Amino acid sequence: MKRNIVITIARQYGSGGRTVGKMLAKDLGINYYNKDLIKLASEESGINEDLFREADERCRTVGFFKAPVNVYTGDIIGPDSKEFTEPDNLFNFQAKTIKNLADKESCVIIGRAANFVLKDYDNVLSVFVHAPMEYLLEQAAKVQSLRGDELEKFIRKEDKYRSEYYEHHTGRKWSDARNYDLCLDSSKLGFDGCVEAIKAHMKVRFGEDII
């Protein structure tokens, strides 16, 4: 690539968005970032990596996101504050890491409201991967032992968490197509088709010679 291009991917559980991201990164020869963003944020901030992981678990507790929406503005609270290691500030550090990546390299970033964090960047293509529940169940069953109603309940719980996480940090609706450049139904395109659709959009958006 002649310029840095970042592809952010938000996805429903079971849609294969993570797999699509890995395939795309491999195809383009660029880095793929998911949970390893925590490690990078830890190294940059000096905050223990375990605190980032613990914060993620706290966010999953019932009622956590009933707290007032805290839209990300780019500010970071300093170590002299008791809120330095609170979940919202740890999100701020992850967002800073995401911005640093967008400034220096082409990459694929999964989740973490990265499309909102990078909304003012002109080198970002934001993608939302979704699918009907029947397909989500079929794909989720490949990695989960749950079945039937229990599996559907699990999927809805995961997507509820992702939706609340996104809305808390952005003030926007996670599943609103207007928040993304490209929305893909993986049940219709398949994973390979999603990769090709993203690459085709990149060519139109950033130029024929970008890939």
mmCIF file of C-alpha atoms in Angstrom:
data_model
loop_
_atom_site.group_PDB
_atom_site.id
_atom_site.type_symbol
_atom_site.label_atom_id
_atom_site.label_comp_id
_atom_site.label_asym_id
_atom_site.label_seq_id
_atom_site.Cartn_x
_atom_site.Cartn_y
_atom_site.Cartn_z
ATOM 1 C CA MET A 1 0.000 0.000 0.000
ATOM 2 C CA LYS A 2 1.230 3.490 -0.865
ATOM 3 C CA ARG A 3 -0.601 5.064 2.092
ATOM 4 C CA ASN A 4 -1.784 3.858 5.469
ATOM 5 C CA ILE A 5 -5.294 2.441 5.339
ATOM 6 C CA VAL A 6 -7.113 1.250 8.453
ATOM 7 C CA ILE A 7 -10.113 -1.060 8.294
ATOM 8 C CA THR A 8 -12.236 -1.170 11.446
ATOM 9 C CA ILE A 9 -14.651 -4.069 11.848
ATOM 10 C CA ALA A 10 -17.593 -4.210 14.231
ATOM 11 C CA ARG A 11 -19.562 -7.446 14.151
ATOM 12 C CA GLN A 12 -22.420 -9.443 15.555
ATOM 13 C CA TYR A 13 -21.416 -12.529 17.509
ATOM 14 C CA GLY A 14 -21.339 -15.469 15.095
ATOM 15 C CA SER A 15 -21.241 -13.325 11.962
ATOM 16 C CA GLY A 16 -17.591 -14.178 11.337
ATOM 17 C CA GLY A 17 -16.434 -10.570 11.412
ATOM 18 C CA ARG A 18 -13.298 -11.503 13.290
ATOM 19 C CA THR A 19 -12.475 -14.232 10.765
ATOM 20 C CA VAL A 20 -13.114 -11.810 7.909
ATOM 21 C CA GLY A 21 -10.721 -9.349 9.552
ATOM 22 C CA LYS A 22 -7.980 -11.969 9.871
ATOM 23 C CA MET A 23 -8.443 -13.087 6.273
ATOM 24 C CA LEU A 24 -8.373 -9.506 5.000
ATOM 25 C CA ALA A 25 -5.243 -8.635 6.971
ATOM 26 C CA LYS A 26 -3.467 -11.733 5.660
ATOM 27 C CA ASP A 27 -4.583 -11.003 2.096
ATOM 28 C CA LEU A 28 -3.348 -7.405 2.275
ATOM 29 C CA GLY A 29 -0.181 -8.258 4.208
ATOM 30 C CA ILE A 30 -1.013 -5.920 7.085
ATOM 31 C CA ASN A 31 -1.366 -6.323 10.849
ATOM 32 C CA TYR A 32 -4.526 -7.495 12.601
ATOM 33 C CA TYR A 33 -5.418 -6.147 16.036
ATOM 34 C CA ASN A 34 -8.052 -7.463 18.408
ATOM 35 C CA LYS A 35 -7.420 -8.298 22.059
ATOM 36 C CA ASP A 36 -3.729 -7.514 21.628
ATOM 37 C CA LEU A 37 -4.743 -3.841 21.704
ATOM 38 C CA ILE A 38 -4.924 -4.281 25.475
ATOM 39 C CA LYS A 39 -1.274 -5.291 25.613
ATOM 40 C CA LEU A 40 -0.255 -2.319 23.474
ATOM 41 C CA ALA A 41 -2.307 0.088 25.602
ATOM 42 C CA SER A 42 -0.748 -1.377 28.737
ATOM 43 C CA GLU A 43 2.778 -0.905 27.397
ATOM 44 C CA GLU A 44 2.053 2.657 26.336
ATOM 45 C CA SER A 45 0.275 3.734 29.527
ATOM 46 C CA GLY A 46 2.361 1.820 32.049
ATOM 47 C CA ILE A 47 -0.846 0.405 33.537
ATOM 48 C CA ASN A 48 -0.808 -3.311 34.314
ATOM 49 C CA GLU A 49 -2.389 -5.368 31.544
ATOM 50 C CA ASP A 50 -4.496 -7.241 34.107
ATOM 51 C CA LEU A 51 -6.272 -3.998 35.019
ATOM 52 C CA PHE A 52 -7.410 -3.617 31.408
ATOM 53 C CA ARG A 53 -8.746 -7.175 31.400
ATOM 54 C CA GLU A 54 -10.442 -6.705 34.764
ATOM 55 C CA ALA A 55 -12.072 -3.529 33.478
ATOM 56 C CA ASP A 56 -13.478 -5.444 30.511
ATOM 57 C CA GLU A 57 -15.008 -7.958 32.914
ATOM 58 C CA ARG A 58 -16.459 -5.175 35.068
ATOM 59 C CA CYS A 59 -18.103 -3.713 31.984
ATOM 60 C CA ARG A 60 -19.883 -7.027 31.494
ATOM 61 C CA THR A 61 -21.562 -6.893 34.893
ATOM 62 C CA VAL A 62 -25.290 -6.223 34.903
ATOM 63 C CA GLY A 63 -26.080 -2.536 35.108
ATOM 64 C CA PHE A 64 -22.571 -1.192 34.462
ATOM 65 C CA PHE A 65 -23.622 0.720 31.368
ATOM 66 C CA LYS A 66 -26.637 2.214 33.118
ATOM 67 C CA ALA A 67 -24.190 4.858 34.257
ATOM 68 C CA PRO A 68 -24.335 8.102 32.224
ATOM 69 C CA VAL A 69 -22.979 7.885 28.694
ATOM 70 C CA ASN A 70 -19.353 9.011 28.602
ATOM 71 C CA VAL A 71 -18.654 9.919 24.980
ATOM 72 C CA TYR A 72 -14.963 9.624 24.097
ATOM 73 C CA THR A 73 -13.373 13.019 23.453
ATOM 74 C CA GLY A 74 -9.691 12.121 23.341
ATOM 75 C CA ASP A 75 -8.935 13.296 26.858
ATOM 76 C CA ILE A 76 -6.923 11.121 29.244
ATOM 77 C CA ILE A 77 -7.070 11.369 33.033
ATOM 78 C CA GLY A 78 -3.644 11.591 34.692
ATOM 79 C CA PRO A 79 -2.191 9.212 37.318
ATOM 80 C CA ASP A 80 -2.868 11.696 40.134
ATOM 81 C CA SER A 81 -6.609 11.043 39.811
ATOM 82 C CA LYS A 82 -8.451 8.178 41.488
ATOM 83 C CA GLU A 83 -10.157 7.603 38.133
ATOM 84 C CA PHE A 84 -6.851 6.881 36.384
ATOM 85 C CA THR A 85 -7.523 3.118 36.181
ATOM 86 C CA GLU A 86 -11.308 3.290 35.906
ATOM 87 C CA PRO A 87 -12.843 1.570 32.824
ATOM 88 C CA ASP A 88 -13.636 4.810 31.018
ATOM 89 C CA ASN A 89 -10.047 6.046 31.256
ATOM 90 C CA LEU A 90 -8.685 2.652 30.248
ATOM 91 C CA PHE A 91 -10.881 2.952 27.163
ATOM 92 C CA ASN A 92 -9.249 6.340 26.553
ATOM 93 C CA PHE A 93 -5.823 4.713 26.600
ATOM 94 C CA GLN A 94 -6.956 2.002 24.172
ATOM 95 C CA ALA A 95 -8.348 4.721 21.918
ATOM 96 C CA LYS A 96 -4.997 6.505 22.019
ATOM 97 C CA THR A 97 -3.312 3.259 20.973
ATOM 98 C CA ILE A 98 -5.790 2.891 18.100
ATOM 99 C CA LYS A 99 -5.009 6.414 16.918
ATOM 100 C CA ASN A 100 -1.278 5.764 17.108
ATOM 101 C CA LEU A 101 -1.706 2.675 14.934
ATOM 102 C CA ALA A 102 -3.774 4.626 12.396
ATOM 103 C CA ASP A 103 -1.044 7.254 12.222
ATOM 104 C CA LYS A 104 1.797 4.845 11.495
ATOM 105 C CA GLU A 105 0.553 1.754 9.661
ATOM 106 C CA SER A 106 -2.093 0.001 7.616
ATOM 107 C CA CYS A 107 -4.014 -2.495 9.720
ATOM 108 C CA VAL A 108 -7.310 -4.164 10.585
ATOM 109 C CA ILE A 109 -8.829 -3.332 13.978
ATOM 110 C CA ILE A 110 -11.628 -5.377 15.522
ATOM 111 C CA GLY A 111 -14.216 -3.805 17.831
ATOM 112 C CA ARG A 112 -13.302 -1.303 20.577
ATOM 113 C CA ALA A 113 -15.526 1.342 18.927
ATOM 114 C CA ALA A 114 -12.554 1.990 16.652
ATOM 115 C CA ASN A 115 -14.714 3.470 13.895
ATOM 116 C CA PHE A 116 -15.828 6.239 16.279
ATOM 117 C CA VAL A 117 -12.350 6.776 17.716
ATOM 118 C CA LEU A 118 -11.072 7.268 14.157
ATOM 119 C CA LYS A 119 -14.122 9.117 12.791
ATOM 120 C CA ASP A 120 -12.046 12.178 11.878
ATOM 121 C CA TYR A 121 -9.416 10.170 9.984
ATOM 122 C CA ASP A 122 -9.680 10.154 6.193
ATOM 123 C CA ASN A 123 -7.722 6.897 5.850
ATOM 124 C CA VAL A 124 -10.278 4.711 7.634
ATOM 125 C CA LEU A 125 -12.857 2.317 6.186
ATOM 126 C CA SER A 126 -15.406 1.241 8.801
ATOM 127 C CA VAL A 127 -17.258 -2.057 8.371
ATOM 128 C CA PHE A 128 -20.140 -3.741 10.205
ATOM 129 C CA VAL A 129 -20.600 -7.482 9.650
ATOM 130 C CA HIS A 130 -24.015 -8.921 10.468
ATOM 131 C CA ALA A 131 -26.251 -11.890 9.644
ATOM 132 C CA PRO A 132 -29.681 -13.369 10.421
ATOM 133 C CA MET A 133 -30.028 -15.251 13.709
ATOM 134 C CA GLU A 134 -30.231 -18.619 11.952
ATOM 135 C CA TYR A 135 -26.773 -18.072 10.488
ATOM 136 C CA LEU A 136 -25.381 -16.681 13.745
ATOM 137 C CA LEU A 137 -26.583 -19.829 15.521
ATOM 138 C CA GLU A 138 -25.003 -22.063 12.882
ATOM 139 C CA GLN A 139 -21.618 -20.341 13.141
ATOM 140 C CA ALA A 140 -21.659 -19.969 16.924
ATOM 141 C CA ALA A 141 -22.381 -23.682 17.333
ATOM 142 C CA LYS A 142 -18.955 -24.378 15.836
ATOM 143 C CA VAL A 143 -17.218 -22.864 18.858
ATOM 144 C CA GLN A 144 -19.837 -23.066 21.620
ATOM 145 C CA SER A 145 -21.237 -26.138 23.388
ATOM 146 C CA LEU A 146 -24.621 -24.454 23.874
ATOM 147 C CA ARG A 147 -27.491 -25.223 21.519
ATOM 148 C CA GLY A 148 -31.008 -24.046 20.741
ATOM 149 C CA ASP A 149 -32.547 -21.384 22.958
ATOM 150 C CA GLU A 150 -29.519 -21.293 25.254
ATOM 151 C CA LEU A 151 -27.186 -20.529 22.365
ATOM 152 C CA GLU A 152 -29.510 -17.834 21.052
ATOM 153 C CA LYS A 153 -29.681 -16.324 24.533
ATOM 154 C CA PHE A 154 -25.867 -16.310 24.663
ATOM 155 C CA ILE A 155 -25.601 -14.582 21.271
ATOM 156 C CA ARG A 156 -28.118 -11.916 22.241
ATOM 157 C CA LYS A 157 -26.268 -11.320 25.507
ATOM 158 C CA GLU A 158 -22.944 -10.875 23.690
ATOM 159 C CA ASP A 159 -24.456 -8.472 21.185
ATOM 160 C CA LYS A 160 -26.211 -6.570 23.976
ATOM 161 C CA TYR A 161 -22.848 -6.069 25.672
ATOM 162 C CA ARG A 162 -21.242 -4.877 22.433
ATOM 163 C CA SER A 163 -24.145 -2.529 21.788
ATOM 164 C CA GLU A 164 -24.072 -1.042 25.296
ATOM 165 C CA TYR A 165 -20.275 -0.738 25.257
ATOM 166 C CA TYR A 166 -20.424 1.133 21.942
ATOM 167 C CA GLU A 167 -23.261 3.431 22.966
ATOM 168 C CA HIS A 168 -21.635 4.249 26.317
ATOM 169 C CA HIS A 169 -18.402 5.405 24.700
ATOM 170 C CA THR A 170 -19.859 7.002 21.558
ATOM 171 C CA GLY A 171 -23.404 8.117 22.286
ATOM 172 C CA ARG A 172 -24.425 6.324 19.081
ATOM 173 C CA LYS A 173 -26.315 3.139 18.251
ATOM 174 C CA TRP A 174 -23.984 0.221 17.528
ATOM 175 C CA SER A 175 -26.177 -1.345 14.829
ATOM 176 C CA ASP A 176 -27.044 1.907 13.033
ATOM 177 C CA ALA A 177 -25.789 1.572 9.457
ATOM 178 C CA ARG A 178 -25.101 5.322 9.348
ATOM 179 C CA ASN A 179 -22.123 4.779 11.657
ATOM 180 C CA TYR A 180 -20.305 2.661 9.078
ATOM 181 C CA ASP A 181 -19.030 2.972 5.516
ATOM 182 C CA LEU A 182 -19.957 -0.593 4.638
ATOM 183 C CA CYS A 183 -22.437 -3.089 6.141
ATOM 184 C CA LEU A 184 -22.085 -6.726 5.024
ATOM 185 C CA ASP A 185 -24.386 -9.719 5.478
ATOM 186 C CA SER A 186 -21.942 -12.610 5.853
ATOM 187 C CA SER A 187 -24.718 -15.189 5.358
ATOM 188 C CA LYS A 188 -25.146 -13.957 1.776
ATOM 189 C CA LEU A 189 -21.540 -13.174 0.882
ATOM 190 C CA GLY A 190 -19.600 -15.771 2.863
ATOM 191 C CA PHE A 191 -16.299 -14.837 4.457
ATOM 192 C CA ASP A 192 -14.387 -14.733 1.159
ATOM 193 C CA GLY A 193 -17.107 -12.570 -0.355
ATOM 194 C CA CYS A 194 -16.914 -10.135 2.563
ATOM 195 C CA VAL A 195 -13.156 -9.818 2.074
ATOM 196 C CA GLU A 196 -13.614 -9.135 -1.633
ATOM 197 C CA ALA A 197 -16.371 -6.597 -0.948
ATOM 198 C CA ILE A 198 -14.139 -4.702 1.458
ATOM 199 C CA LYS A 199 -11.253 -4.714 -1.015
ATOM 200 C CA ALA A 200 -13.551 -3.505 -3.793
ATOM 201 C CA HIS A 201 -14.763 -0.658 -1.583
ATOM 202 C CA MET A 202 -11.159 0.230 -0.759
ATOM 203 C CA LYS A 203 -10.323 0.523 -4.447
ATOM 204 C CA VAL A 204 -13.267 2.839 -5.081
ATOM 205 C CA ARG A 205 -12.636 4.893 -1.969
ATOM 206 C CA PHE A 206 -8.858 5.135 -1.944
ATOM 207 C CA GLY A 207 -7.849 4.458 -5.565
ATOM 208 C CA GLU A 208 -7.223 1.578 -7.925
ATOM 209 C CA ASP A 209 -3.565 1.243 -6.944
ATOM 210 C CA ILE A 210 -4.175 0.983 -3.197
ATOM 211 C CA ILE A 211 -4.113 -2.846 -3.130
#
